[in-house]
PDB file of C-alpha atoms in Angstrom:
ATOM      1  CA  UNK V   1     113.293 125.839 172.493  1.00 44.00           C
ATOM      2  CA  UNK V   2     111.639 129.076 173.046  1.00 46.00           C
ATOM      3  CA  UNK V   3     112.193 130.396 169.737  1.00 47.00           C
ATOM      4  CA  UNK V   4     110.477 127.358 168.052  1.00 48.00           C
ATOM      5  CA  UNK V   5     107.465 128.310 170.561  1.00 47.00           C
ATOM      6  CA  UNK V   6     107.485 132.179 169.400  1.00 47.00           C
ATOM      7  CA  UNK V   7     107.327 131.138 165.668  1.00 51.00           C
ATOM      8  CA  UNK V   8     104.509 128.275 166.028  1.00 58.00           C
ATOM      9  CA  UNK V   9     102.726 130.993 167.517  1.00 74.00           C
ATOM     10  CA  UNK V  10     102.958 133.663 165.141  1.00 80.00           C
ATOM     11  CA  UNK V  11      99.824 134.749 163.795  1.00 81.00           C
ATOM     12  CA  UNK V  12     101.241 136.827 161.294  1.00 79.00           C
ATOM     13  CA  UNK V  13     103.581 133.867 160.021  1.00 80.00           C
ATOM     14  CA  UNK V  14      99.833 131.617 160.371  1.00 85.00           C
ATOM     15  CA  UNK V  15      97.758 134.101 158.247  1.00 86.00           C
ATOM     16  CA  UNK V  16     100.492 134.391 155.633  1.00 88.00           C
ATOM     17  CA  UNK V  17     101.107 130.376 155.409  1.00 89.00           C
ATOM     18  CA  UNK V  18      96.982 130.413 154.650  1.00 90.00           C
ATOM     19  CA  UNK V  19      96.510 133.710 152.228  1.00 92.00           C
ATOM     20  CA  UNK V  20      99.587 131.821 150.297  1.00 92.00           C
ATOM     21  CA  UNK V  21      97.958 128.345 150.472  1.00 92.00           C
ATOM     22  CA  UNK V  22      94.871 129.428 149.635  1.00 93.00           C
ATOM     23  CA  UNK V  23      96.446 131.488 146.770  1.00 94.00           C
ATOM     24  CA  UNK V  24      98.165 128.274 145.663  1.00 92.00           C
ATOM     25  CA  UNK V  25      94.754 126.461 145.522  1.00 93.00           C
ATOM     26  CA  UNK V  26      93.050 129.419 143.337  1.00 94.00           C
ATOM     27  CA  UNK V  27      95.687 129.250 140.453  1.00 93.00           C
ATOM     28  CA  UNK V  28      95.558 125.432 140.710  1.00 92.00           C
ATOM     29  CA  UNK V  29      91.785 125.940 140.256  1.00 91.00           C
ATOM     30  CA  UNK V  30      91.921 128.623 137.098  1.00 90.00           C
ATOM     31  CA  UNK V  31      94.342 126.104 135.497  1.00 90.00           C
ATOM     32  CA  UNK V  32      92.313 122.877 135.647  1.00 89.00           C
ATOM     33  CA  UNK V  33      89.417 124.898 134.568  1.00 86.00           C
ATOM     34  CA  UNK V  34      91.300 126.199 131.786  1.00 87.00           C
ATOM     35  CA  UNK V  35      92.686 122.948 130.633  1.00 87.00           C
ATOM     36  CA  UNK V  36      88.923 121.270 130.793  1.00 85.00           C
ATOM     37  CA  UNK V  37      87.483 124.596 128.616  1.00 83.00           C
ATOM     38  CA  UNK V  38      90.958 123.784 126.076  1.00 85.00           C
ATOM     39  CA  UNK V  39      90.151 120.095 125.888  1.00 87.00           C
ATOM     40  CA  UNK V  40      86.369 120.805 125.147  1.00 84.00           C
ATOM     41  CA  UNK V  41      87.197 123.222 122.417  1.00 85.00           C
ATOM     42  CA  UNK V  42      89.482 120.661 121.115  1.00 87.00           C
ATOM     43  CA  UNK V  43      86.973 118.011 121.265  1.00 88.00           C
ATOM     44  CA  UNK V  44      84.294 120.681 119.658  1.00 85.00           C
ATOM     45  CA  UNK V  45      86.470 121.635 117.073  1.00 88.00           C
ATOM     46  CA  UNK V  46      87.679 117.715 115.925  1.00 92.00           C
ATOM     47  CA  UNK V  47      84.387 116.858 116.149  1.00 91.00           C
ATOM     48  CA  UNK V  48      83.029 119.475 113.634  1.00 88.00           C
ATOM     49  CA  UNK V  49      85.949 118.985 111.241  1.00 92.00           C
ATOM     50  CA  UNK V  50      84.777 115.434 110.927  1.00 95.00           C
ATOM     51  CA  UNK V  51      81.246 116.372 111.183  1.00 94.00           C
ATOM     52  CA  UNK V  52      81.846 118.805 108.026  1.00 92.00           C
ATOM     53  CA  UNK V  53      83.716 116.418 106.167  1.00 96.00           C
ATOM     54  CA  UNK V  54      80.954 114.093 105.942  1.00 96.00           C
ATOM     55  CA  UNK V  55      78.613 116.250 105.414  1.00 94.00           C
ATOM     56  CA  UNK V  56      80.424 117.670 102.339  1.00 93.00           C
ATOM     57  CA  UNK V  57      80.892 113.952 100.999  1.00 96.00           C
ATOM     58  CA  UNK V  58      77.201 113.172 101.100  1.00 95.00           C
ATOM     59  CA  UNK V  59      76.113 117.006  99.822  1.00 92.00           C
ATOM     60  CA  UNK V  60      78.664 115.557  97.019  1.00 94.00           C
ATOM     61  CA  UNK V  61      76.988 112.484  96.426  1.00 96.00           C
ATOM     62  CA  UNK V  62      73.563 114.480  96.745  1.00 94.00           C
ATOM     63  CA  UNK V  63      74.451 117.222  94.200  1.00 93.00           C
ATOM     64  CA  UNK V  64      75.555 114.438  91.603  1.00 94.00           C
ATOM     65  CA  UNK V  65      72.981 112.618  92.099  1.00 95.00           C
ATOM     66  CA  UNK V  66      70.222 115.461  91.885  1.00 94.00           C
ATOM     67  CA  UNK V  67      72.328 117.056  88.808  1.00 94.00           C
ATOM     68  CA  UNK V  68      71.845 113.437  87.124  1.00 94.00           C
ATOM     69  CA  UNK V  69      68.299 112.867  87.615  1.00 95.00           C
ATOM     70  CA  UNK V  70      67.815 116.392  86.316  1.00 93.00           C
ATOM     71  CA  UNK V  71      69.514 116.080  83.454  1.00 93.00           C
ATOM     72  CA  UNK V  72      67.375 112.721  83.034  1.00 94.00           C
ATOM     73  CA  UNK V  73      64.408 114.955  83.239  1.00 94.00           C
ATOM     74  CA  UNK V  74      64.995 117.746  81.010  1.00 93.00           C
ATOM     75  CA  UNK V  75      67.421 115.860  79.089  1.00 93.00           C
ATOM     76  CA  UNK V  76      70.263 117.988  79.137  1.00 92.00           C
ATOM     77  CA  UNK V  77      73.006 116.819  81.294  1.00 92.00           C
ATOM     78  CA  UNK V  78      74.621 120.904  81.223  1.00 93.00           C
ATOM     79  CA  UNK V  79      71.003 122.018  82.431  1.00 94.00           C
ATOM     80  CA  UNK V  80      71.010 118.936  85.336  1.00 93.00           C
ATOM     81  CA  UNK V  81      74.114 120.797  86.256  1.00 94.00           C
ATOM     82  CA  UNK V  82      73.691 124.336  86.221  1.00 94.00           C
ATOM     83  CA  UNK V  83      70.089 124.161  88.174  1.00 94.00           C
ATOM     84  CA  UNK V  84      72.401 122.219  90.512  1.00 94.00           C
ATOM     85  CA  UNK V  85      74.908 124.718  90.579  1.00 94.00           C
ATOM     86  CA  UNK V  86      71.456 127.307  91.427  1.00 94.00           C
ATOM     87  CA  UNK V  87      69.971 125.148  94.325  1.00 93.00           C
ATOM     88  CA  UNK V  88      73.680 125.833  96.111  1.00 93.00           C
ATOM     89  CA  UNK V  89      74.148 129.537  95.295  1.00 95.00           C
ATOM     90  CA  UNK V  90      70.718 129.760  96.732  1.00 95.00           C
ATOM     91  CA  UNK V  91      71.747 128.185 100.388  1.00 91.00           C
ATOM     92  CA  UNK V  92      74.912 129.773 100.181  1.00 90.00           C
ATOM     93  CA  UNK V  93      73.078 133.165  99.546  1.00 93.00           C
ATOM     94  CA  UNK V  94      70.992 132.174 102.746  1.00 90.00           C
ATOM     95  CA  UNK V  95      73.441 131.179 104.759  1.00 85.00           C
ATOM     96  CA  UNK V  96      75.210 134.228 103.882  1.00 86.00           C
ATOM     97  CA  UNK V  97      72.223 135.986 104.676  1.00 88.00           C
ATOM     98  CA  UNK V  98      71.829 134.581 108.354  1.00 83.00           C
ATOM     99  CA  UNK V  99      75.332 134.300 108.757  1.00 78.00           C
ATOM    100  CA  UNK V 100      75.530 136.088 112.503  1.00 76.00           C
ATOM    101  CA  UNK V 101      73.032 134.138 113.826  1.00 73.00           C
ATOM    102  CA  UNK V 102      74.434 130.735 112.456  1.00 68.00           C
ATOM    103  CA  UNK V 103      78.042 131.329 112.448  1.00 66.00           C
ATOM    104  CA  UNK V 104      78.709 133.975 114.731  1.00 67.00           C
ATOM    105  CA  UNK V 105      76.082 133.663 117.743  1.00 68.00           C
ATOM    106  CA  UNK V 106      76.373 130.466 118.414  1.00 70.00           C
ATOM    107  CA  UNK V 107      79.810 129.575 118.715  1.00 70.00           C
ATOM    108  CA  UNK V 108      79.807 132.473 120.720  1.00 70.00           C
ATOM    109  CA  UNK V 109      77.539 131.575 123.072  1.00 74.00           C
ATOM    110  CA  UNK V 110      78.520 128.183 123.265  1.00 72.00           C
ATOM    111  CA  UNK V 111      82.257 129.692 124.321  1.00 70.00           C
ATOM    112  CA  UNK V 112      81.059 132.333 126.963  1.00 72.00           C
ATOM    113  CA  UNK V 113      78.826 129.297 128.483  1.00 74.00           C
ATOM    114  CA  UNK V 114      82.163 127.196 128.716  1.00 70.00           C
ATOM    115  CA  UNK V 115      84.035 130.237 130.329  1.00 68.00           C
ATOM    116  CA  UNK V 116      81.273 131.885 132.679  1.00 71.00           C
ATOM    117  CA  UNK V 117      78.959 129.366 133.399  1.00 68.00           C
ATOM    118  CA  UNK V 118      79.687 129.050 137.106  1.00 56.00           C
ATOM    119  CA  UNK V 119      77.192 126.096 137.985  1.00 55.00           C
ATOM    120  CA  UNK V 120      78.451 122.258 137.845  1.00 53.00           C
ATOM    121  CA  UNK V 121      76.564 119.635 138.678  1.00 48.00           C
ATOM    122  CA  UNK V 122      73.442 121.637 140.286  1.00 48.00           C
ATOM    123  CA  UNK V 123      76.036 123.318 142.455  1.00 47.00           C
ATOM    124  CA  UNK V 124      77.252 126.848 142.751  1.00 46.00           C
ATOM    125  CA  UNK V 125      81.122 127.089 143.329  1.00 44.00           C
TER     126      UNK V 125
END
C-alpha cells in the first residue's frame, strides 16, 4: 500500500506521463494536418486534370471552328489552318514567355500557403 502511494506521487513519473502525452498529441496533430494538405492537393490536382481536359475539348472545337470560318474567308481551307496553327504558336510563345509567373509562382504559393499558413478560422494555433 505504501508503494502505490510513493509512485502516485512521483513527480518525475507525472512530468514524464505529460511530456509523453503531450508528445503523443503533437504527432497526432502533424499527421491530420498532413493528411488534410494530401487530400487538398489531391482534390487540386483532380480538379485541374478535369478542368484541362475541358478546356482542351472546347480550344478544339474553337480552333476548328476559327480554322473553318477562315478558310471561308480567304477561301483556302490550308490558309484557315495554318493562321490557326499561328494564333496557337503565338499563346504558346506567351505562355512560354511568362511561364514562372503562371506555372511556377503560383502553384508555389498556393503549396507554401497550404503548409505554413498557421491561421484557421480567424484563429492562431
Amino acid at each position: 500500500m505504501a508503494e502505490q502511494n510513493t509512485n502516485s506521487n512521483n513527480p518525475f513519473g507525472d512530468l514524464f506521463s505529460s511530456i509523453k502525452g503531450y508528445i503523443d498529441l503533437r504527432i497526432d496533430e502533424i499527421k491530420l494536418a498532413l493528411a488534410e494538405n494530401l487530400a487538398k492537393i489531391f482534390s487540386r490536382i483532380i480538379f485541374f486534370f478535369l478542368f484541362f481536359i475541358l478546356i482542351g475539348v472546347v480550344l478544339g472545337i474553337l480552333a476548328s471552328a476559327l480554322s473553318s470560318w477562315l478558310g471561308v474567308l480567304t477561301g483556302d481551307k490550308t490558309i484557315g489552318l495554318l493562321i490557326t496553327a499561328g494564333v496557337f504558336v503565338l499563346i504558346i510563345l506567351v505562355l512560354y514567355l511568362f511561364k514562372d509567373r503562371f506555372l511556377i509562382n503560383s502553384p508555389l504559393r498556393m503549396f507554401l500557403r497550404m503548409f505554413f499558413d498557421h491561421k484557421k478560422d480567424g484563429k492562431e494555433q
